[in-house]
Amino acid sequence: MRQPMNTSKTEIFANHEELSQWAAARFAEIATRAVKARGRCLVALAGGGTPRRLYQLLAAPPLADSLPWAHIHWFWGDERCVPPDDAGSNYGQVRQIIFDRVPAPEENIHRMRGELPPKQAAQDYARQLRAYADAGLDWPRFDLVLLGLGADGHTASLFPGSPPDAGAASPTLAVTADYDGRPAQRVTLTPPVFNRARQVFFLVSGAEKADALAATLRGAHDPTRWPAQRIQPREGEVTWLADEAAARQLNDRSAS
Ligand code: 6PG
């Protein structure tokens, strides 16, 4: 069986701040290059706490003054089924940190409609993706996908124990999972979408992620237990950005 992450790179940073600064600088490079090459940059954002600092850096000078806002299109890798102004909304978090502060055109913001029931929200988002589809696909090839890693090994809303081929036939999936002891209703993009991205950045910070990161990157191929192993773009690059606390169980400092 093909080994996981055999085309991935790992970048290790002293702390979360350095990780976020690096990611923000790379984000700006990728956006500028994509706009130059294709006239637009399509990104899929992550929820959770880890990317918040990156989002702050994008929305503040100097990057806020130089990003090609008119040409960046914002999508999400997953969403919780809550209204957009709920504190748990991944879209709502980015609205407060980025969109309320920068000249991002509203028509470039493509949120998952978390206020709908999961199945309907998933269908609605599949429609939205189709409007930006690349040739031969029902969805766009993202220039950059941001993902996180849960301490339990989940990424986006692909949870441990879910079948690795769930979503194989569809770009979006309605998910009902027990998460942190509570039932969670979510919508997620699926591995076929992530695996056509040009770049994927996993942002992983904190000692509580060390076991999951080591198992995902160095452990046996078990994508049912470690869903991030499902993410292996065919014609793209995966970069794992980890701080030292999260990376402490990786036995070497760079992987390739
Ligand atoms: C979400 C996510 C999720 C997240 C991980 C890591 O909606 O919560 O997209 O997959 O990326 O749970 O979250 P933290 O960055 O908060 O650790």
Short mmCIF file of C-alpha atoms and ligand atoms in Angstrom, two decimals:
data_model
loop_
_atom_site.label_atom_id
_atom_site.label_comp_id
_atom_site.label_asym_id
_atom_site.label_seq_id
_atom_site.Cartn_x
_atom_site.Cartn_y
_atom_site.Cartn_z
CA MET A 1 0.00 0.00 0.00
CA ARG A 2 1.25 3.45 -0.81
CA GLN A 3 2.87 5.07 2.19
CA PRO A 4 1.21 8.21 3.52
CA MET A 5 2.63 11.66 3.02
CA ASN A 6 5.49 10.49 0.84
CA THR A 7 5.51 13.78 -0.99
CA SER A 8 5.05 15.98 2.04
CA LYS A 9 7.46 18.45 3.57
CA THR A 10 7.69 19.29 7.24
CA GLU A 11 8.68 22.72 8.57
CA ILE A 12 9.30 22.99 12.28
CA PHE A 13 9.16 26.32 14.12
CA ALA A 14 10.21 27.39 17.60
CA ASN A 15 6.68 28.43 18.44
CA HIS A 16 3.20 29.23 17.15
CA GLU A 17 4.10 32.84 16.36
CA GLU A 18 6.96 31.86 14.05
CA LEU A 19 4.78 29.24 12.40
CA SER A 20 2.07 31.85 11.78
CA GLN A 21 4.51 34.44 10.42
CA TRP A 22 5.95 31.92 7.98
CA ALA A 23 2.49 30.78 6.87
CA ALA A 24 1.35 34.37 6.35
CA ALA A 25 4.38 35.22 4.22
CA ARG A 26 3.90 32.09 2.13
CA PHE A 27 0.18 32.81 1.79
CA ALA A 28 1.01 36.19 0.29
CA GLU A 29 3.50 34.65 -2.16
CA ILE A 30 1.06 31.95 -3.23
CA ALA A 31 -1.76 34.47 -3.70
CA THR A 32 0.39 36.84 -5.72
CA ARG A 33 1.69 34.05 -7.92
CA ALA A 34 -1.77 32.54 -8.48
CA VAL A 35 -3.30 35.88 -9.44
CA LYS A 36 -0.44 36.51 -11.86
CA ALA A 37 -0.81 33.05 -13.41
CA ARG A 38 -4.57 32.55 -13.42
CA GLY A 39 -6.14 35.88 -12.51
CA ARG A 40 -7.47 34.63 -9.19
CA CYS A 41 -6.44 32.80 -6.05
CA LEU A 42 -8.77 30.24 -4.51
CA VAL A 43 -8.18 29.36 -0.86
CA ALA A 44 -9.95 27.02 1.54
CA LEU A 45 -9.68 28.04 5.18
CA ALA A 46 -9.61 26.00 8.37
CA GLY A 47 -11.52 26.53 11.58
CA GLY A 48 -10.16 26.04 15.06
CA GLY A 49 -7.77 28.16 17.07
CA THR A 50 -4.44 27.49 15.36
CA PRO A 51 -4.97 29.62 12.23
CA ARG A 52 -6.31 32.66 14.11
CA ARG A 53 -2.89 34.31 14.35
CA LEU A 54 -2.25 33.70 10.65
CA TYR A 55 -5.59 35.33 9.86
CA GLN A 56 -4.67 38.33 12.04
CA LEU A 57 -1.39 38.73 10.17
CA LEU A 58 -3.16 38.71 6.79
CA ALA A 59 -5.56 41.41 7.95
CA ALA A 60 -2.92 43.78 9.35
CA PRO A 61 -0.13 45.79 7.72
CA PRO A 62 2.17 45.08 6.01
CA LEU A 63 0.37 42.11 4.37
CA ALA A 64 -3.07 43.71 4.38
CA ASP A 65 -1.66 46.51 2.22
CA SER A 66 -0.20 44.20 -0.37
CA LEU A 67 -2.54 41.22 -0.74
CA PRO A 68 -4.53 41.17 -4.01
CA TRP A 69 -7.87 41.26 -2.15
CA ALA A 70 -9.99 41.81 -5.25
CA HIS A 71 -8.80 38.51 -6.69
CA ILE A 72 -8.72 36.19 -3.68
CA HIS A 73 -11.71 33.87 -3.31
CA TRP A 74 -12.36 32.48 0.15
CA PHE A 75 -13.85 29.05 0.74
CA TRP A 76 -13.86 26.79 3.78
CA GLY A 77 -12.61 23.26 4.29
CA ASP A 78 -15.32 22.61 6.85
CA GLU A 79 -18.03 24.28 8.90
CA ARG A 80 -20.05 23.60 11.98
CA CYS A 81 -23.83 23.66 11.44
CA VAL A 82 -24.48 26.84 13.36
CA PRO A 83 -25.63 30.27 12.17
CA PRO A 84 -22.91 32.51 10.70
CA ASP A 85 -22.89 34.81 13.72
CA ASP A 86 -22.51 31.94 16.21
CA ALA A 87 -19.21 31.88 18.12
CA GLY A 88 -18.60 28.36 16.71
CA SER A 89 -18.90 29.39 13.07
CA ASN A 90 -15.67 28.99 11.12
CA TYR A 91 -16.91 31.62 8.69
CA GLY A 92 -17.86 33.94 11.55
CA GLN A 93 -14.37 33.72 13.02
CA VAL A 94 -12.78 34.76 9.72
CA ARG A 95 -15.34 37.52 9.18
CA GLN A 96 -14.35 39.12 12.47
CA ILE A 97 -10.62 38.68 12.06
CA ILE A 98 -10.21 39.36 8.33
CA PHE A 99 -13.23 40.52 6.38
CA ASP A 100 -14.37 43.25 8.75
CA ARG A 101 -10.94 44.86 8.33
CA VAL A 102 -9.89 44.53 4.69
CA PRO A 103 -11.30 45.32 1.24
CA ALA A 104 -12.35 41.74 0.42
CA PRO A 105 -15.30 41.88 -2.01
CA GLU A 106 -18.39 40.16 -0.56
CA GLU A 107 -18.86 38.21 -3.79
CA ASN A 108 -15.46 36.59 -3.21
CA ILE A 109 -16.55 35.11 0.14
CA HIS A 110 -18.03 31.66 -0.36
CA ARG A 111 -19.17 30.39 2.99
CA MET A 112 -20.75 27.08 3.89
CA ARG A 113 -24.30 27.81 5.01
CA GLY A 114 -24.05 26.38 8.50
CA GLU A 115 -27.54 27.59 9.35
CA LEU A 116 -28.96 24.83 7.10
CA PRO A 117 -29.26 21.17 8.14
CA PRO A 118 -26.00 19.35 7.28
CA LYS A 119 -27.25 17.54 4.16
CA GLN A 120 -28.73 20.66 2.65
CA ALA A 121 -25.65 22.70 3.54
CA ALA A 122 -23.45 20.07 1.88
CA GLN A 123 -25.55 20.12 -1.30
CA ASP A 124 -25.60 23.91 -1.34
CA TYR A 125 -21.81 24.02 -1.05
CA ALA A 126 -21.34 21.45 -3.79
CA ARG A 127 -23.32 23.86 -6.00
CA GLN A 128 -21.16 26.79 -4.98
CA LEU A 129 -18.00 24.81 -5.76
CA ARG A 130 -19.32 23.82 -9.17
CA ALA A 131 -19.48 27.47 -10.17
CA TYR A 132 -15.67 27.62 -9.78
CA ALA A 133 -14.92 24.15 -11.13
CA ASP A 134 -11.77 23.45 -13.07
CA ALA A 135 -12.01 21.52 -16.35
CA GLY A 136 -12.97 17.90 -15.80
CA LEU A 137 -13.91 18.44 -12.14
CA ASP A 138 -17.02 19.42 -10.20
CA TRP A 139 -14.95 21.66 -7.96
CA PRO A 140 -12.01 24.04 -8.23
CA ARG A 141 -8.37 23.17 -7.80
CA PHE A 142 -7.55 25.28 -4.75
CA ASP A 143 -4.34 27.29 -4.85
CA LEU A 144 -4.04 26.82 -1.09
CA VAL A 145 -5.89 24.70 1.44
CA LEU A 146 -5.34 25.32 5.14
CA LEU A 147 -6.01 22.42 7.45
CA GLY A 148 -5.60 21.71 11.15
CA LEU A 149 -5.05 18.51 13.08
CA GLY A 150 -7.09 17.60 16.13
CA ALA A 151 -5.44 15.87 19.07
CA ASP A 152 -7.63 12.88 18.16
CA GLY A 153 -6.26 12.96 14.61
CA HIS A 154 -9.19 14.56 12.78
CA THR A 155 -8.68 17.08 10.04
CA ALA A 156 -11.34 19.38 8.58
CA SER A 157 -14.43 17.37 9.67
CA LEU A 158 -12.98 14.01 8.68
CA PHE A 159 -13.08 12.18 11.99
CA PRO A 160 -11.30 9.00 13.12
CA GLY A 161 -13.43 5.96 12.41
CA SER A 162 -15.18 7.49 9.42
CA PRO A 163 -14.68 5.36 6.32
CA PRO A 164 -11.68 6.64 4.33
CA ASP A 165 -13.71 6.52 1.14
CA ALA A 166 -16.59 8.53 2.63
CA GLY A 167 -17.11 11.36 0.19
CA ALA A 168 -15.20 9.63 -2.58
CA ALA A 169 -18.00 10.43 -4.99
CA SER A 170 -18.83 13.90 -3.85
CA PRO A 171 -16.98 17.14 -3.08
CA THR A 172 -18.86 17.78 0.16
CA LEU A 173 -20.14 15.62 2.96
CA ALA A 174 -22.62 16.08 5.79
CA VAL A 175 -21.06 14.78 8.99
CA THR A 176 -22.69 13.79 12.23
CA ALA A 177 -20.05 12.71 14.69
CA ASP A 178 -19.56 12.60 18.41
CA TYR A 179 -16.90 15.17 18.99
CA ASP A 180 -15.56 16.05 22.45
CA GLY A 181 -18.36 13.97 23.88
CA ARG A 182 -21.06 15.96 22.09
CA PRO A 183 -22.80 15.18 18.85
CA ALA A 184 -21.51 17.51 16.17
CA GLN A 185 -23.18 18.40 12.91
CA ARG A 186 -20.83 19.60 10.30
CA VAL A 187 -20.11 19.93 6.61
CA THR A 188 -16.72 19.11 5.17
CA LEU A 189 -14.93 19.07 1.87
CA THR A 190 -13.82 15.59 0.95
CA PRO A 191 -10.41 14.05 0.17
CA PRO A 192 -10.94 14.20 -3.63
CA VAL A 193 -11.20 17.99 -3.34
CA PHE A 194 -8.24 18.37 -0.99
CA ASN A 195 -6.23 16.03 -3.19
CA ARG A 196 -6.55 18.25 -6.25
CA ALA A 197 -5.24 21.31 -4.42
CA ARG A 198 -2.00 22.89 -5.58
CA GLN A 199 -0.79 23.47 -2.01
CA VAL A 200 -1.99 22.17 1.34
CA PHE A 201 -0.69 23.59 4.62
CA PHE A 202 -1.41 21.69 7.82
CA LEU A 203 -1.02 24.02 10.83
CA VAL A 204 -0.19 22.05 13.97
CA SER A 205 0.67 23.67 17.27
CA GLY A 206 0.93 22.49 20.87
CA ALA A 207 2.08 19.46 22.83
CA GLU A 208 -1.39 17.93 22.84
CA LYS A 209 -1.01 17.34 19.07
CA ALA A 210 2.33 15.49 19.35
CA ASP A 211 0.92 11.96 19.39
CA ALA A 212 -1.47 12.57 16.50
CA LEU A 213 1.19 14.29 14.41
CA ALA A 214 3.72 11.48 14.93
CA ALA A 215 1.15 8.79 14.20
CA THR A 216 -0.10 10.57 11.08
CA LEU A 217 3.33 11.25 9.64
CA ARG A 218 5.44 8.42 10.95
CA GLY A 219 2.98 5.70 11.90
CA ALA A 220 1.50 2.86 9.89
CA HIS A 221 -0.83 3.76 7.05
CA ASP A 222 -4.22 3.70 8.75
CA PRO A 223 -6.41 6.40 7.24
CA THR A 224 -9.45 5.18 9.15
CA ARG A 225 -7.74 5.94 12.46
CA TRP A 226 -5.69 8.92 11.18
CA PRO A 227 -7.85 10.79 8.65
CA ALA A 228 -5.14 13.30 7.71
CA GLN A 229 -3.38 10.40 5.96
CA ARG A 230 -6.20 10.64 3.40
CA ILE A 231 -4.77 13.94 2.21
CA GLN A 232 -2.17 13.25 -0.46
CA PRO A 233 -2.53 15.61 -3.41
CA ARG A 234 -1.69 13.99 -6.69
CA GLU A 235 -0.31 17.07 -8.38
CA GLY A 236 0.21 19.30 -5.41
CA GLU A 237 2.35 19.74 -2.34
CA VAL A 238 1.59 19.17 1.31
CA THR A 239 3.54 21.14 3.89
CA TRP A 240 3.22 20.29 7.55
CA LEU A 241 3.88 23.37 9.69
CA ALA A 242 4.48 22.31 13.27
CA ASP A 243 5.85 24.05 16.30
CA GLU A 244 8.43 22.32 18.45
CA ALA A 245 5.88 21.24 21.02
CA ALA A 246 3.79 19.46 18.41
CA ALA A 247 6.82 18.05 16.61
CA ARG A 248 8.60 16.63 19.63
CA GLN A 249 7.86 13.01 18.71
CA LEU A 250 9.02 13.28 15.12
CA ASN A 251 12.35 11.56 15.05
CA ASP A 252 13.98 13.78 12.50
CA ARG A 253 13.69 17.47 11.78
CA SER A 254 12.66 17.42 8.18
CA ALA A 255 10.72 14.89 6.19
CA SER A 256 10.43 14.49 2.50
C1 6PG B 1 -12.76 23.02 12.93
C2 6PG B 1 -11.70 22.47 12.06
C3 6PG B 1 -10.88 21.40 12.65
C4 6PG B 1 -9.63 22.01 13.25
C5 6PG B 1 -8.96 21.07 14.21
C6 6PG B 1 -7.78 21.72 14.91
O1 6PG B 1 -13.74 23.46 12.41
O2 6PG B 1 -12.57 23.00 14.14
O3 6PG B 1 -11.58 22.86 10.81
O4 6PG B 1 -10.57 20.36 11.81
O5 6PG B 1 -8.75 22.42 12.24
O6 6PG B 1 -9.91 20.70 15.20
O7 6PG B 1 -8.27 22.78 15.67
P1 6PG B 1 -7.35 23.70 16.56
O8 6PG B 1 -6.56 24.54 15.63
O9 6PG B 1 -8.30 24.52 17.39
O10 6PG B 1 -6.50 22.79 17.38
#
